[in-house]
Coordinates of C-alpha atoms (C1' of nucleotides) in Angstrom, one line a residue:
Chain A
X283 CA -14.5 3.6 50.3
X284 CA -17.6 3.5 48.3
X285 CA -17.0 6.8 46.5
X286 CA -13.4 6.1 45.8
X287 CA -14.3 2.8 44.2
X288 CA -16.8 4.6 42.1
X289 CA -14.3 7.2 41.1
X290 CA -11.8 4.4 40.1
X291 CA -14.4 2.7 38.1
X292 CA -15.3 5.9 36.3
X293 CA -11.6 6.6 35.6
X294 CA -11.2 3.2 34.2
X295 CA -14.2 3.5 32.0
X296 CA -13.0 6.9 30.8
X297 CA -9.6 5.4 30.1
X298 CA -11.1 2.6 28.0
X299 CA -13.0 5.2 26.0
X300 CA -9.9 7.3 25.4
X301 CA -7.9 4.2 24.3
X302 CA -10.6 3.4 21.8
X303 CA -10.7 7.0 20.6
X304 CA -7.0 7.0 20.0
X305 CA -7.2 3.7 18.1
X306 CA -10.1 5.1 16.0
X307 CA -8.2 8.2 15.1
X308 CA -5.0 6.3 14.4
X309 CA -6.9 3.9 12.1
X310 CA -8.4 6.9 10.1
X311 CA -5.0 8.6 9.8
X312 CA -3.2 5.3 8.9
X313 CA -5.7 4.7 6.2
X314 CA -5.3 8.2 4.7
X315 CA -1.6 8.8 5.2
X316 CA 0.1 5.5 5.9
X317 CA 2.0 4.6 9.1
X318 CA 5.2 6.7 8.8
X319 CA 3.5 9.8 7.6
X320 CA 1.2 9.7 10.6
X321 CA 2.9 11.3 13.6
X322 CA 1.9 10.8 17.3
X323 CA 1.2 14.5 17.3
X324 CA -1.4 14.0 14.5
X325 CA -3.0 11.2 16.5
X326 CA -3.0 13.2 19.7
X327 CA -4.4 16.3 18.0
X328 CA -7.2 14.2 16.5
X329 CA -8.4 13.3 20.0
X330 CA -7.7 16.6 21.6
X331 CA -4.6 15.6 23.5
X332 CA -1.0 16.5 23.6
X333 CA 1.6 14.2 22.1
X334 CA 3.1 13.0 25.3
X335 CA -0.3 12.1 26.7
X336 CA -0.8 9.3 24.2
X337 CA 1.9 7.4 26.2
X338 CA -0.4 7.3 29.2
X339 CA -2.5 4.8 27.1
X340 CA 0.1 3.1 24.9
X341 CA 3.7 2.2 25.2
X342 CA 4.7 3.1 21.7
X343 CA 3.5 4.1 18.3
X344 CA 4.2 0.5 17.2
X345 CA 1.7 -0.8 19.8
X346 CA -1.0 1.4 18.3
X347 CA -0.1 0.0 14.9
X348 CA -0.3 -3.6 16.3
X349 CA -3.8 -3.1 17.7
X350 CA -5.1 -1.3 14.7
X351 CA -3.9 -4.1 12.4
X352 CA -5.5 -6.8 14.6
X353 CA -8.8 -5.1 15.0
X354 CA -9.0 -4.7 11.2
X355 CA -8.8 -8.4 10.4
X356 CA -10.7 -9.6 13.5
X357 CA -13.7 -7.4 12.8
X358 CA -13.8 -8.4 9.1
X359 CA -13.5 -12.1 10.1
X360 CA -16.3 -11.8 12.6
X361 CA -18.6 -9.9 10.1
X362 CA -18.0 -12.6 7.4
X363 CA -18.5 -15.5 9.7
X364 CA -21.7 -14.0 11.1
X365 CA -23.2 -13.2 7.7
X366 CA -22.6 -16.8 6.7
X367 CA -24.0 -18.3 9.9
X368 CA -27.1 -16.2 9.4
X369 CA -27.9 -18.1 6.2
X370 CA -30.1 -21.2 6.2
X371 CA -28.3 -24.6 6.2
X372 CA -29.6 -25.1 2.7
X373 CA -27.9 -22.1 1.2
X374 CA -25.8 -22.7 -1.9
X375 CA -22.1 -22.1 -1.8
X376 CA -22.5 -19.4 -4.3
X377 CA -24.8 -17.6 -2.0
X378 CA -22.4 -18.1 0.9
X379 CA -19.7 -16.6 -1.2
X380 CA -21.8 -13.7 -2.1
X381 CA -22.6 -12.8 1.5
X382 CA -19.0 -13.3 2.6
X383 CA -17.9 -10.9 -0.2
X384 CA -20.6 -8.5 1.0
X385 CA -19.4 -8.6 4.6
X386 CA -15.8 -8.0 3.6
X387 CA -16.8 -5.0 1.5
X388 CA -18.9 -3.7 4.3
X389 CA -16.0 -4.1 6.7
X390 CA -13.9 -2.0 4.3
X391 CA -16.4 0.8 3.6
X392 CA -19.0 0.8 6.4
X393 CA -17.5 -0.4 9.6
X394 CA -14.8 2.2 10.3
X395 CA -11.3 2.5 9.1
X396 CA -9.6 -0.5 10.6
X397 CA -9.7 -2.9 7.7
X398 CA -8.8 -0.2 5.2
X399 CA -6.0 0.9 7.5
X400 CA -4.8 -2.7 7.8
X401 CA -4.5 -3.1 4.1
X402 CA -2.8 0.2 3.7
X403 CA -0.1 -0.1 6.4
X404 CA 0.4 -3.8 6.7
X405 CA 3.4 -3.6 4.4
X406 CA 5.0 -0.9 6.4
X407 CA 4.9 -2.8 9.7
X408 CA 8.3 -3.7 11.3
X409 CA 9.2 -7.4 11.1
X410 CA 8.2 -8.3 14.7
X411 CA 4.8 -6.8 14.3
X412 CA 4.4 -8.4 10.9
X413 CA 5.3 -11.8 12.3
X414 CA 2.8 -11.4 15.1
X415 CA 0.0 -10.1 12.9
X416 CA 0.4 -12.6 10.1
X417 CA -1.2 -15.3 12.3
X418 CA -4.6 -13.8 12.4
X419 CA -4.4 -13.0 8.7
X420 CA -3.7 -16.7 8.1
X421 CA -6.7 -17.7 10.1
X422 CA -8.9 -15.4 8.0
X423 CA -7.2 -16.7 4.9
X424 CA -7.9 -20.3 6.0
X425 CA -11.6 -19.6 6.5
X426 CA -11.9 -18.5 2.9
X427 CA -9.8 -21.5 1.7
X428 CA -12.1 -23.8 3.5
X429 CA -15.1 -22.2 1.9
X430 CA -13.7 -22.7 -1.6
X431 CA -12.8 -26.4 -0.8
X432 CA -16.3 -27.1 0.4
X433 CA -17.8 -25.4 -2.7
X434 CA -15.7 -27.5 -5.0
X435 CA -16.5 -30.7 -3.1
X436 CA -20.1 -29.9 -3.5
X437 CA -19.7 -29.4 -7.2
X438 CA -20.5 -25.7 -7.2
X439 CA -16.9 -24.9 -8.3
X440 CA -15.6 -27.0 -11.2
X441 CA -12.9 -29.5 -10.3
X442 CA -10.5 -28.1 -12.8
X443 CA -10.3 -24.7 -11.1
X444 CA -7.1 -24.0 -9.1
X445 CA -8.5 -22.9 -5.8
X446 CA -5.4 -21.2 -4.6
X447 CA -5.3 -19.0 -7.7
X448 CA -9.0 -18.3 -7.3
X449 CA -8.6 -17.4 -3.6
X450 CA -5.8 -14.9 -4.3
X451 CA -7.6 -13.5 -7.3
X452 CA -10.6 -12.8 -5.1
X453 CA -8.7 -11.3 -2.3
X454 CA -7.1 -8.9 -4.8
X455 CA -10.3 -8.0 -6.4
X456 CA -11.9 -7.3 -3.0
X457 CA -9.1 -5.4 -1.4
X458 CA -8.2 -3.3 -4.4
X459 CA -11.6 -1.7 -4.0
X460 CA -10.1 0.6 -1.4
X461 CA -8.2 2.3 -4.3
X462 CA -11.3 3.4 -6.1
X463 CA -14.5 2.7 -4.2
X464 CA -16.6 5.9 -3.4
X465 CA -19.6 5.4 -1.2
X466 CA -22.8 6.6 -2.8
X467 CA -21.9 5.8 -6.3
X468 CA -22.4 2.1 -5.9
X469 CA -23.7 0.1 -3.0
X470 CA -21.6 -2.6 -1.3
X471 CA -24.5 -4.9 -2.1
X472 CA -24.4 -4.4 -5.9
X473 CA -20.6 -4.7 -5.8
X474 CA -20.8 -8.1 -4.2
X475 CA -23.5 -9.2 -6.6
X476 CA -21.5 -8.2 -9.7
X477 CA -18.3 -9.7 -8.5
X478 CA -20.0 -13.0 -7.7
X479 CA -21.7 -13.1 -11.0
X480 CA -18.4 -12.4 -12.9
X481 CA -16.5 -15.0 -10.9
X482 CA -19.1 -17.8 -11.0
X483 CA -20.5 -17.3 -14.5
X484 CA -17.4 -15.9 -16.2
X485 CA -17.6 -13.1 -18.7
X486 CA -17.3 -15.1 -21.9
X487 CA -20.3 -16.3 -24.0
X488 CA -22.0 -19.4 -22.6
Chain B
X253 CA 38.8 21.7 -27.8
X254 CA 38.3 18.2 -29.1
X255 CA 39.4 16.6 -25.9
X256 CA 37.4 18.8 -23.7
X257 CA 34.3 18.1 -25.8
X258 CA 35.0 14.4 -25.4
X259 CA 35.4 14.8 -21.6
X260 CA 32.1 16.6 -21.4
X261 CA 30.4 13.9 -23.4
X262 CA 31.8 11.3 -21.1
X263 CA 30.8 13.2 -18.0
X264 CA 27.3 13.5 -19.4
X265 CA 27.1 9.8 -20.1
X266 CA 28.4 9.0 -16.7
X267 CA 25.8 11.3 -15.2
X268 CA 23.0 9.6 -17.0
X269 CA 24.2 6.3 -15.7
X270 CA 24.3 7.6 -12.2
X271 CA 20.9 9.0 -12.5
X272 CA 19.5 5.7 -13.6
X273 CA 21.3 3.9 -10.8
X274 CA 19.8 6.2 -8.3
X275 CA 16.3 5.6 -9.7
X276 CA 16.8 1.8 -9.8
X277 CA 18.0 1.8 -6.2
X278 CA 15.1 4.1 -5.2
X279 CA 12.6 1.9 -6.9
X280 CA 13.9 -1.2 -5.1
X281 CA 13.8 0.6 -1.7
X282 CA 10.4 2.1 -2.3
X283 CA 9.1 -1.3 -3.2
X284 CA 10.4 -2.9 0.0
X285 CA 10.0 -0.1 2.6
X286 CA 7.7 2.4 1.1
X287 CA 8.4 6.1 0.5
X288 CA 8.7 7.7 3.9
X289 CA 10.7 4.8 5.4
X290 CA 13.2 5.1 2.6
X291 CA 15.7 7.9 3.4
X292 CA 18.0 9.7 1.0
X293 CA 20.9 8.2 2.9
X294 CA 19.5 4.7 2.1
X295 CA 19.3 5.6 -1.6
X296 CA 22.8 7.2 -1.6
X297 CA 24.3 4.2 0.2
X298 CA 22.8 1.8 -2.2
X299 CA 24.7 3.4 -5.1
X300 CA 27.9 4.1 -3.1
X301 CA 27.3 7.8 -2.7
X302 CA 27.0 10.2 0.2
X303 CA 23.6 11.7 0.9
X304 CA 24.3 15.2 -0.3
X305 CA 25.6 13.9 -3.6
X306 CA 22.2 12.7 -4.7
X307 CA 21.2 16.4 -5.0
X308 CA 23.7 16.7 -7.8
X309 CA 21.3 14.6 -9.8
X310 CA 17.9 15.4 -8.4
X311 CA 16.4 18.5 -6.9
X312 CA 14.5 16.6 -4.1
X313 CA 13.3 13.3 -2.8
X314 CA 10.0 14.1 -4.3
X315 CA 11.4 14.4 -7.8
X316 CA 12.8 10.9 -7.4
X317 CA 9.4 9.6 -6.4
X318 CA 7.8 11.3 -9.4
X319 CA 10.2 9.7 -11.9
X320 CA 9.9 6.3 -10.3
X321 CA 6.1 6.4 -10.4
X322 CA 6.1 7.5 -14.0
X323 CA 8.6 4.9 -15.2
X324 CA 6.5 2.2 -13.4
X325 CA 3.3 2.8 -15.4
X326 CA 5.0 3.7 -18.7
X327 CA 7.1 0.6 -18.8
X328 CA 4.1 -1.6 -18.1
X329 CA 2.0 0.3 -20.6
X330 CA 4.7 -0.3 -23.3
X331 CA 5.1 -3.9 -22.4
X332 CA 1.3 -4.5 -22.6
X333 CA 0.9 -2.7 -25.9
X334 CA 3.8 -4.4 -27.5
X335 CA 2.7 -7.8 -26.5
X336 CA -0.7 -7.2 -28.0
X337 CA 0.7 -5.7 -31.2
X338 CA 2.8 -8.8 -31.6
X339 CA -0.3 -10.9 -32.0
X340 CA -1.8 -11.6 -35.4
X341 CA -4.8 -9.4 -36.5
X342 CA -7.0 -12.5 -36.2
X343 CA -6.2 -13.1 -32.5
X344 CA -9.3 -13.4 -30.3
X345 CA -10.0 -10.9 -27.6
X346 CA -9.5 -13.5 -25.0
X347 CA -6.1 -14.1 -26.3
X348 CA -5.3 -10.4 -26.3
X349 CA -6.5 -10.3 -22.7
X350 CA -4.2 -13.2 -21.8
X351 CA -1.1 -11.6 -23.2
X352 CA -1.9 -8.3 -21.7
X353 CA -2.3 -9.9 -18.3
X354 CA 1.0 -11.7 -18.9
X355 CA 2.8 -8.5 -19.8
X356 CA 1.5 -6.7 -16.7
X357 CA 2.6 -9.6 -14.5
X358 CA 6.0 -9.6 -16.2
X359 CA 6.3 -5.9 -15.5
X360 CA 5.6 -6.6 -11.9
X361 CA 7.9 -9.5 -11.4
X362 CA 10.5 -9.5 -14.1
X363 CA 11.2 -6.0 -15.3
X364 CA 12.7 -4.4 -12.3
X365 CA 11.0 -2.8 -9.3
X366 CA 9.3 0.2 -10.9
X367 CA 5.8 -1.0 -11.2
X368 CA 5.8 -2.8 -7.9
X369 CA 7.2 0.4 -6.3
X370 CA 4.5 2.4 -8.1
X371 CA 1.7 0.3 -6.6
X372 CA 3.4 0.4 -3.2
X373 CA 4.0 4.1 -2.8
X374 CA 1.4 5.7 -5.0
X375 CA -0.9 6.2 -2.0
X376 CA 1.9 7.9 -0.1
X377 CA 2.6 10.6 -2.8
X378 CA 2.0 14.2 -1.9
X379 CA -1.1 15.8 -3.6
X380 CA 0.8 17.6 -6.4
X381 CA 2.7 14.5 -7.4
X382 CA -0.5 12.5 -7.2
X383 CA -2.3 14.9 -9.5
X384 CA 0.5 14.8 -12.0
X385 CA 0.9 11.1 -12.0
X386 CA -2.7 10.2 -12.2
X387 CA -2.8 11.3 -15.8
X388 CA -0.5 8.5 -17.1
X389 CA -2.4 6.1 -14.9
X390 CA -5.6 7.1 -16.5
X391 CA -4.1 6.5 -20.0
X392 CA -3.2 3.0 -19.0
X393 CA -6.6 2.5 -17.5
X394 CA -8.2 3.7 -20.7
X395 CA -6.2 1.3 -22.8
X396 CA -7.6 -1.6 -20.8
X397 CA -11.1 -0.1 -20.9
X398 CA -10.9 0.1 -24.6
X399 CA -9.9 -3.5 -24.8
X400 CA -12.9 -4.7 -22.8
X401 CA -15.3 -2.6 -24.9
X402 CA -14.0 -4.0 -28.1
X403 CA -14.2 -7.5 -26.7
X404 CA -17.8 -7.0 -25.7
X405 CA -18.7 -5.4 -29.0
X406 CA -17.2 -8.5 -30.7
X407 CA -19.3 -10.8 -28.5
X408 CA -16.4 -12.3 -26.6
X409 CA -17.7 -10.7 -23.4
X410 CA -21.4 -11.1 -22.7
X411 CA -23.5 -8.0 -23.0
X412 CA -24.8 -8.2 -19.4
X413 CA -21.3 -7.9 -17.9
X414 CA -20.6 -4.6 -16.2
X415 CA -17.3 -3.6 -17.8
X416 CA -16.3 -1.1 -15.2
X417 CA -16.8 -3.7 -12.5
X418 CA -14.8 -6.2 -14.5
X419 CA -12.0 -3.8 -15.2
X420 CA -11.5 -2.9 -11.5
X421 CA -11.8 -6.5 -10.5
X422 CA -9.1 -7.5 -12.9
X423 CA -6.7 -4.6 -11.8
X424 CA -7.2 -5.7 -8.3
X425 CA -6.6 -9.4 -9.1
X426 CA -3.4 -8.5 -11.0
X427 CA -1.9 -5.9 -8.6
X428 CA -2.6 -7.8 -5.5
X429 CA -0.1 -10.4 -6.7
X430 CA 2.7 -8.2 -5.4
X431 CA 1.5 -9.2 -1.9
X432 CA 2.0 -12.9 -2.4
X433 CA 3.8 -13.8 -5.6
X434 CA 7.2 -15.5 -5.2
X435 CA 9.2 -16.1 -8.3
X436 CA 10.0 -19.7 -8.9
X437 CA 6.9 -21.2 -7.3
X438 CA 4.7 -20.3 -10.2
X439 CA 5.5 -18.8 -13.6
X440 CA 4.1 -15.5 -14.8
X441 CA 2.7 -17.4 -17.8
X442 CA 0.7 -20.0 -15.8
X443 CA -0.6 -17.2 -13.6
X444 CA -1.9 -15.3 -16.6
X445 CA -3.4 -18.5 -18.0
X446 CA -5.2 -19.4 -14.8
X447 CA -6.6 -15.9 -14.3
X448 CA -7.8 -15.7 -17.9
X449 CA -9.6 -19.0 -17.6
X450 CA -11.3 -18.2 -14.3
X451 CA -12.5 -14.8 -15.6
X452 CA -13.7 -15.9 -19.0
X453 CA -15.1 -19.3 -18.1
X454 CA -16.1 -18.6 -14.5
X455 CA -15.7 -21.2 -11.7
X456 CA -19.2 -22.5 -11.5
X457 CA -20.5 -25.6 -13.3
X458 CA -21.2 -25.1 -17.0
Chain C
dC133 C1' -3.2 14.0 31.1
dC134 C1' 0.2 18.3 30.5
dT135 C1' 4.7 20.9 30.2
dA136 C1' 9.1 20.8 28.9
dC137 C1' 12.5 18.7 27.0
dC138 C1' 16.1 15.2 24.8
dG139 C1' 18.7 12.6 21.4
dA140 C1' 18.3 10.9 16.9
dT141 C1' 17.4 11.5 12.3
dC142 C1' 15.6 13.6 8.4
dG143 C1' 15.7 16.4 3.8
dG144 C1' 18.3 19.7 2.1
dT145 C1' 22.3 23.3 1.4
dA146 C1' 27.0 25.8 1.1
dG147 C1' 31.3 25.7 -0.5
dG148 C1' 34.5 23.4 -2.4
Chain D
dC181 C1' 30.6 14.2 -6.1
dC182 C1' 32.3 15.0 -0.8
dT183 C1' 32.5 17.4 3.8
dA184 C1' 30.3 19.6 7.1
dC185 C1' 26.5 21.4 8.6
dC186 C1' 21.6 23.4 9.6
dG187 C1' 16.7 23.8 11.0
dA188 C1' 12.8 21.0 11.6
dT189 C1' 10.6 17.3 13.2
dC190 C1' 10.1 12.9 15.1
dG191 C1' 9.2 9.2 18.9
dG192 C1' 9.7 9.1 23.5
dT193 C1' 10.6 10.5 28.7
dA194 C1' 10.7 12.9 33.3
dG195 C1' 8.3 15.0 36.6
dG196 C1' 4.4 16.7 38.0

DNA sequence: CCTACCGATCGGTAGG
DNA sequence: CCTACCGATCGGTAGG
């Protein structure tokens, strides 16, 4: 009894690890090649399995996509939230914005491939996965929206600034970095600094 | 002789039209579904042909991708250049920037699907097509780079602004619009205005 | 988790 | 530009 329970627990633990390995590999491949160009055989090979064995852990390729997408936003959301909560209550909104930007960039370039994969393959997702995933995206979006509103109410963003334009401009600026950012040439920190300065101070003469 | 020459000319004209129709359809499908999810049968059906007939006009699916990618950047490049050249010599750099932004947005949302398709499927292109296409992209990139440098030299962009960060931030802000822009809700013009104001004046208190 | 396999679909071709 | 087709590959399954 004792030993079979132990064996079962080990098997379960091993299975959880394999699941995560498959997701990690899928995220990396999705990020590089996109969803359709990544085959189950690619994913299986990346974790040393045969194609059919992946179905021991997942019901379908779409289920893998679904989980990769969700992990991508959730981990970024958590990183951003934590970095802001780590600030003192007295922090300015500009400073909150800067650390949020920093955390989002870090999620893109330092915390695995999930967020990059998310941005890369989101548009390739079948409708029912899109509909499901859009909810968590909207929550993340709302978190940022709330930040801009508070900053404007506090007078740190001018009242004539269109917040929805600003929000979308910033998301674009951040996410486009996956197209050109090369680790080593520029730190995530300096990137967040420069973007914050450009956006808050503008580039024109003062 | 005369009539067969005429027939040949007609046939050629018709063939040019068909070619363009195929490219138009491909651009629209690439934009919506990406490259791999778009089949030659989709493209053929969209122009009322059978799959095999597409090969009368193109050697391969990759050749179609190649032309769609190139047309996307070239048409945007031309639109941006013309809009700037239409300005008086005395125009400020801020004004030049605004019309350039406007022309890029117009290319994305009003001048067919080529630029949108380009942004959508560029990352899915096989290496040899990527290598070929990157050249025209770099030319377009250089055109913008030159604009920022001139603006800074003229004192319309502060000397402490990192131009390469600014350039990449702006490309991201512009191109990300394909993810959310819905024609009718907001004009391309007002979008270019708002972005220009945010970037030149900043959002912080002055 | 593997072996062996299936039906569907794909890009592309031959011959007209 | 069509008909008819091919080889390759894909996601997924049965049975162990």
